[in-house]
mmCIF file of C-alpha atoms in Angstrom:
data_model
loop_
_atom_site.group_PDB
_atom_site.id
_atom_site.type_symbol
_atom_site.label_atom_id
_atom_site.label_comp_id
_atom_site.label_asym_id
_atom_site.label_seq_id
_atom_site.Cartn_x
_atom_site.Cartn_y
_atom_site.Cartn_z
ATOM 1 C CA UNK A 1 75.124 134.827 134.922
ATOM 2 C CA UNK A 2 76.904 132.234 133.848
ATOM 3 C CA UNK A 3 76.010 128.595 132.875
ATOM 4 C CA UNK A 4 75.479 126.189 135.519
ATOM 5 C CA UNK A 5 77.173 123.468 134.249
ATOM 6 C CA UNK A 6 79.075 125.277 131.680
ATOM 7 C CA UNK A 7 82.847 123.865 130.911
ATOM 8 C CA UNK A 8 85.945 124.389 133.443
ATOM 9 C CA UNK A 9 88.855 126.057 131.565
ATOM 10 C CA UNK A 10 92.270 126.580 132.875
ATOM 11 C CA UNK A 11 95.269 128.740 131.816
ATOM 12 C CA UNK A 12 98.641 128.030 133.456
ATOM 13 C CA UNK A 13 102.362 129.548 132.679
ATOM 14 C CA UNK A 14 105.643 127.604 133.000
ATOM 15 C CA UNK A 15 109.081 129.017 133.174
ATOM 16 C CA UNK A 16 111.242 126.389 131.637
ATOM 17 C CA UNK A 17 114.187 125.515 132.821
ATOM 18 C CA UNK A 18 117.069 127.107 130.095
ATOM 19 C CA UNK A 19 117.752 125.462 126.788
ATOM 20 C CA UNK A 20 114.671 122.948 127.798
ATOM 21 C CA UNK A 21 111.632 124.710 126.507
ATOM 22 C CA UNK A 22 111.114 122.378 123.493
ATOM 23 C CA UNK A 23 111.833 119.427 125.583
ATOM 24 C CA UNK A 24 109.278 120.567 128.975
ATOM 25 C CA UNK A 25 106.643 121.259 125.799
ATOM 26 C CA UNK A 26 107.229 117.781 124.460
ATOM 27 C CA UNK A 27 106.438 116.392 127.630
ATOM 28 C CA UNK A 28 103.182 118.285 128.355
ATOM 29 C CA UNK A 29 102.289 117.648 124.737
ATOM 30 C CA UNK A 30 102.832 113.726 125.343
ATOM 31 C CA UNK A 31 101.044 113.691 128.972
ATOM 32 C CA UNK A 32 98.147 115.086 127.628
ATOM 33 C CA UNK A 33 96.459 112.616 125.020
ATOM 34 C CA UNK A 34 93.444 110.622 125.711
ATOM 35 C CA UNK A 35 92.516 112.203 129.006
ATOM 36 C CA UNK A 36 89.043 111.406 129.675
ATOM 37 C CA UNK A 37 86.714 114.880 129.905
ATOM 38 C CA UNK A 38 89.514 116.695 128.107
ATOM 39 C CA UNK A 39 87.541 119.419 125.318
ATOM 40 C CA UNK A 40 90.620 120.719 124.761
ATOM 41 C CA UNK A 41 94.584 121.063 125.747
ATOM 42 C CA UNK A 42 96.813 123.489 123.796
ATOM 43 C CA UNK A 43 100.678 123.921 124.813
ATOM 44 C CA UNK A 44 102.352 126.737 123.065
ATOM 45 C CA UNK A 45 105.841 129.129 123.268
ATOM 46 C CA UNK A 46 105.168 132.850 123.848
ATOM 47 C CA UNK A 47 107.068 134.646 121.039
ATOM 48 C CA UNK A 48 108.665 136.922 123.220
ATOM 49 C CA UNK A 49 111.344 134.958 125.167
ATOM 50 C CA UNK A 50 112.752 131.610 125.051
ATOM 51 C CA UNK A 51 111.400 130.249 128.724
ATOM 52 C CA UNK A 52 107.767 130.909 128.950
ATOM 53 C CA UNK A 53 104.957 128.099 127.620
ATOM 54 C CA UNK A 54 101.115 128.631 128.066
ATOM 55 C CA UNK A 55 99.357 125.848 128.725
ATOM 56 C CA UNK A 56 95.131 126.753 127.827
ATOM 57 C CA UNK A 57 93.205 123.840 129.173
ATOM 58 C CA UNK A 58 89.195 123.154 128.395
ATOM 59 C CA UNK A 59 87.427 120.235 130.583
ATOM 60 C CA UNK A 60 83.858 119.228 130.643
ATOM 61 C CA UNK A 61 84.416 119.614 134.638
ATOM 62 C CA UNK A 62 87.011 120.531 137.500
ATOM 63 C CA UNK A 63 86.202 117.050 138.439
ATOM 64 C CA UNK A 64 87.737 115.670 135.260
ATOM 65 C CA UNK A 65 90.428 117.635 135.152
ATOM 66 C CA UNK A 66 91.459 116.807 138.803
ATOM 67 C CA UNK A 67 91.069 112.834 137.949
ATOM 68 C CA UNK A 68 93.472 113.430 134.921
ATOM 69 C CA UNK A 69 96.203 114.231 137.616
ATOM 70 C CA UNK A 70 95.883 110.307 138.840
ATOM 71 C CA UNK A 71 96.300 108.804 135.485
ATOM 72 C CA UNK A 72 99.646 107.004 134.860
ATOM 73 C CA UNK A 73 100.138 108.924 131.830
ATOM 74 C CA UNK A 74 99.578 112.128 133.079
ATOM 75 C CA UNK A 75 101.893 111.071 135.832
ATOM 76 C CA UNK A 76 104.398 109.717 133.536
ATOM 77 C CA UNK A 77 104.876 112.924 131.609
ATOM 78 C CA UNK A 78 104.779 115.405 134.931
ATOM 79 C CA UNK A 79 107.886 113.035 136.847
ATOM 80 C CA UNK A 80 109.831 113.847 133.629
ATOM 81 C CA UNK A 81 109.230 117.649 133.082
ATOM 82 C CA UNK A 82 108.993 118.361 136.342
ATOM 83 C CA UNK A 83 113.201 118.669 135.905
ATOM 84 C CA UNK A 84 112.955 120.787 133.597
ATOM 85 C CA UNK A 85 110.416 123.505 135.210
ATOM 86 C CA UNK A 86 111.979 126.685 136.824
ATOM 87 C CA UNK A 87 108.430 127.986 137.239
ATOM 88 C CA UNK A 88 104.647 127.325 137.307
ATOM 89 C CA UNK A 89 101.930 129.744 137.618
ATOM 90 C CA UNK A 90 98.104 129.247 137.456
ATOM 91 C CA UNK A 91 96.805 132.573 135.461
ATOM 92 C CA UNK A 92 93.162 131.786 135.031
ATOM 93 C CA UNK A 93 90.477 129.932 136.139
ATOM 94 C CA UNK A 94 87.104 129.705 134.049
ATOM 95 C CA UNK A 95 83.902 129.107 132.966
ATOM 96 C CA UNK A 96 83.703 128.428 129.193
ATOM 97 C CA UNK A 97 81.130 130.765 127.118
ATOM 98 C CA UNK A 98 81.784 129.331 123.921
ATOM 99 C CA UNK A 99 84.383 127.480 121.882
ATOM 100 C CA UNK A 100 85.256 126.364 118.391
ATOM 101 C CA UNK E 1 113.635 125.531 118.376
ATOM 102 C CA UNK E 2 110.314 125.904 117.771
ATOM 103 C CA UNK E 3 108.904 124.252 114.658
ATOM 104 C CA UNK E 4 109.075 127.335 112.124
ATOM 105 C CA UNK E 5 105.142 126.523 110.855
ATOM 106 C CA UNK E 6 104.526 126.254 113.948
ATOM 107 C CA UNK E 7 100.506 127.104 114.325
ATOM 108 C CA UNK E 8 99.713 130.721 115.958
ATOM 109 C CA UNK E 9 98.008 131.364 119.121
ATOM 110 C CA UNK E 10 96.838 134.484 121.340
ATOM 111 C CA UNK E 11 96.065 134.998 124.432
ATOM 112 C CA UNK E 12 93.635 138.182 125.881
ATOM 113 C CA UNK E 13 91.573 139.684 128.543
ATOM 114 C CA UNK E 14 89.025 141.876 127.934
ATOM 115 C CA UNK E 15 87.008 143.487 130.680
ATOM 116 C CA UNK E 16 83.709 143.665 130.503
ATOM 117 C CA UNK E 17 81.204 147.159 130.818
ATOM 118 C CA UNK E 18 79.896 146.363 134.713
ATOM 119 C CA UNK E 19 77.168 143.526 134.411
ATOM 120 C CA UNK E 20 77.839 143.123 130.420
ATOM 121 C CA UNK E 21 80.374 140.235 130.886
ATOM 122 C CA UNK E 22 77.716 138.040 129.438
ATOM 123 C CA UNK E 23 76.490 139.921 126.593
ATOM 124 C CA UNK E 24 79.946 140.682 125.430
ATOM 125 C CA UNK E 25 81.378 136.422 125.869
ATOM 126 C CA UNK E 26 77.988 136.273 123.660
ATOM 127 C CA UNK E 27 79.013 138.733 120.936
ATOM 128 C CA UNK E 28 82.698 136.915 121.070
ATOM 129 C CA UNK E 29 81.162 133.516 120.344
ATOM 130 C CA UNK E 30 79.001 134.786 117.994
ATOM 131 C CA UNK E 31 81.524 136.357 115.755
ATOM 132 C CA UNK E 32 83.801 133.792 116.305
ATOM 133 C CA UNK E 33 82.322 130.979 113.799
ATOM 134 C CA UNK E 34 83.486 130.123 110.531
ATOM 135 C CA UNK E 35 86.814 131.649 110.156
ATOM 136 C CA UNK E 36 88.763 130.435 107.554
ATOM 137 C CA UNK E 37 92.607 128.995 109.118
ATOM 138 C CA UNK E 38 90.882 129.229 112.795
ATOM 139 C CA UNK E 39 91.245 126.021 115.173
ATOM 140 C CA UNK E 40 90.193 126.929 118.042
ATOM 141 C CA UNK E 41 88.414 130.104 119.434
ATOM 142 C CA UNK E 42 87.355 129.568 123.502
ATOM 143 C CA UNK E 43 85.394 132.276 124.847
ATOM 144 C CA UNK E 44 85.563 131.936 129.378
ATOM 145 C CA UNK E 45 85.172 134.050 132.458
ATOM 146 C CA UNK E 46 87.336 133.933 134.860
ATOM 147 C CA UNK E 47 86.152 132.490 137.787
ATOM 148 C CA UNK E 48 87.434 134.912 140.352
ATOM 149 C CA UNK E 49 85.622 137.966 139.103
ATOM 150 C CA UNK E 50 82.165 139.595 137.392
ATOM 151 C CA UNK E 51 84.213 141.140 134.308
ATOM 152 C CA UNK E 52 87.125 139.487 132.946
ATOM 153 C CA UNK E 53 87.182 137.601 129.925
ATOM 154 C CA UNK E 54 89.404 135.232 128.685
ATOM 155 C CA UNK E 55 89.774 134.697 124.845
ATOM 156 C CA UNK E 56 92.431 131.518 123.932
ATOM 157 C CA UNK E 57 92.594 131.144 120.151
ATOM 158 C CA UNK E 58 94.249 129.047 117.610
ATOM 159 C CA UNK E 59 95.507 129.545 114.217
ATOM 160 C CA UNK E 60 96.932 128.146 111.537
ATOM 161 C CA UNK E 61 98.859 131.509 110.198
ATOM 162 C CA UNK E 62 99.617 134.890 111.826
ATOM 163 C CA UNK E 63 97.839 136.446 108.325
ATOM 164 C CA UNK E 64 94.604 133.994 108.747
ATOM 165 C CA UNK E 65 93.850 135.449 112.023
ATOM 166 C CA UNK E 66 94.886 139.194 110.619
ATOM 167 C CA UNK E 67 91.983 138.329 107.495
ATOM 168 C CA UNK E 68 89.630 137.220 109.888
ATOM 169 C CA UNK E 69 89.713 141.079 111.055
ATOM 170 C CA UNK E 70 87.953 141.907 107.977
ATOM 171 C CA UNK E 71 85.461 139.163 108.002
ATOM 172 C CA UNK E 72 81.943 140.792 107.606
ATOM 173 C CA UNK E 73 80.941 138.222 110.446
ATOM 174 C CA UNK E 74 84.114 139.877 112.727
ATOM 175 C CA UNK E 75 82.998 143.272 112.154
ATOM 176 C CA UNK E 76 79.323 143.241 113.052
ATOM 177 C CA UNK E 77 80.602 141.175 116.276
ATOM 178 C CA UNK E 78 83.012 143.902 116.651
ATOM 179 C CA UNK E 79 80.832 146.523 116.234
ATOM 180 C CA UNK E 80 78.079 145.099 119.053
ATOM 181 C CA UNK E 81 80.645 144.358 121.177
ATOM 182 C CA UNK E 82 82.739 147.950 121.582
ATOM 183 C CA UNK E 83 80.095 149.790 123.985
ATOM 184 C CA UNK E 84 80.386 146.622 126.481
ATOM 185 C CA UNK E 85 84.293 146.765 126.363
ATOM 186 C CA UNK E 86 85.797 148.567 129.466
ATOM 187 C CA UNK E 87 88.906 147.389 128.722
ATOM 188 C CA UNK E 88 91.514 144.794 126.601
ATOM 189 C CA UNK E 89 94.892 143.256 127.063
ATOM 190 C CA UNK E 90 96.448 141.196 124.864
ATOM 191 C CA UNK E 91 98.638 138.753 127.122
ATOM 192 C CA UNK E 92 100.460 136.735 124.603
ATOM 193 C CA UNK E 93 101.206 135.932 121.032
ATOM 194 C CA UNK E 94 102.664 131.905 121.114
ATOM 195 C CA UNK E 95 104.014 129.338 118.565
ATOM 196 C CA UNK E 96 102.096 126.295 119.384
ATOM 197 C CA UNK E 97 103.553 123.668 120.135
ATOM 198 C CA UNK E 98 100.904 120.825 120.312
ATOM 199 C CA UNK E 99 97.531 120.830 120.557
ATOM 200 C CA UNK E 100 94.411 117.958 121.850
#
């Protein structure tokens, strides 16, 4: 089966809030630098409409990515785009195989 | 809007052959090195089930990941991995936004 201890990935939708998809993005974008465990944290626009970002997350553990929620900058950034999100939706939680 | 050079990502779901989930993640990672414009290629199972995968990539042109298709490396992965496919989605083509 899988790994034991193999790496916990994540991959959430938003809705954004009309008119404030670039703005929600720049938020997650800013929240998400120097989080401690973090492998990986990519925030992108799906091509086909103007609301929807995916947000594809890769931690060394669901323990670091659940401590990233109580850091101030993490914080920070969610009390601004929370304003700006119509919708959130967790798609996909994982075990990581493999990653470049 | 979005930046126009914005870097290109993809989101899919394959599901696996029953109880080939992780030969097939294996034939994903292994095909997945050393492609030329690719920054990131993460290869996970979800978490709730025995046989989907989850494949999050990153690159930096629509055209490099089209010429990564014909990648000798690609193919041979390709080729090993078709009898343990059962089934593929692709979920989403993105602009990228911003990326850790």
């Amino acid at each position: 089966g899988t790994k034991e201890h193999a790496m916990y990935g994540l991959i959430g939708k938003f809705t954004a809030a009309e008119g404030q998809r670039d703005a929600l993005m720049g938020y997650l974008v800013e929240g998400s630098q120097n989080m401690p465990g973090n492998q990986s944290y990519v925030v992108a626009a799906d091509a086909g409409d103007e609301v929807t970002i995916w947000v594809t997350e890769v931690w060394d553990s669901p323990e670091s990515h659940m401590a990233s929620l109580k850091l101030e900058t993490v914080q920070a950034a969610i009390a601004k785009a929370r304003p700006l999100i119509a919708g959130m939706e967790r798609v996909a939680e994982t075990a990581v195989a493999g990653m470049v």
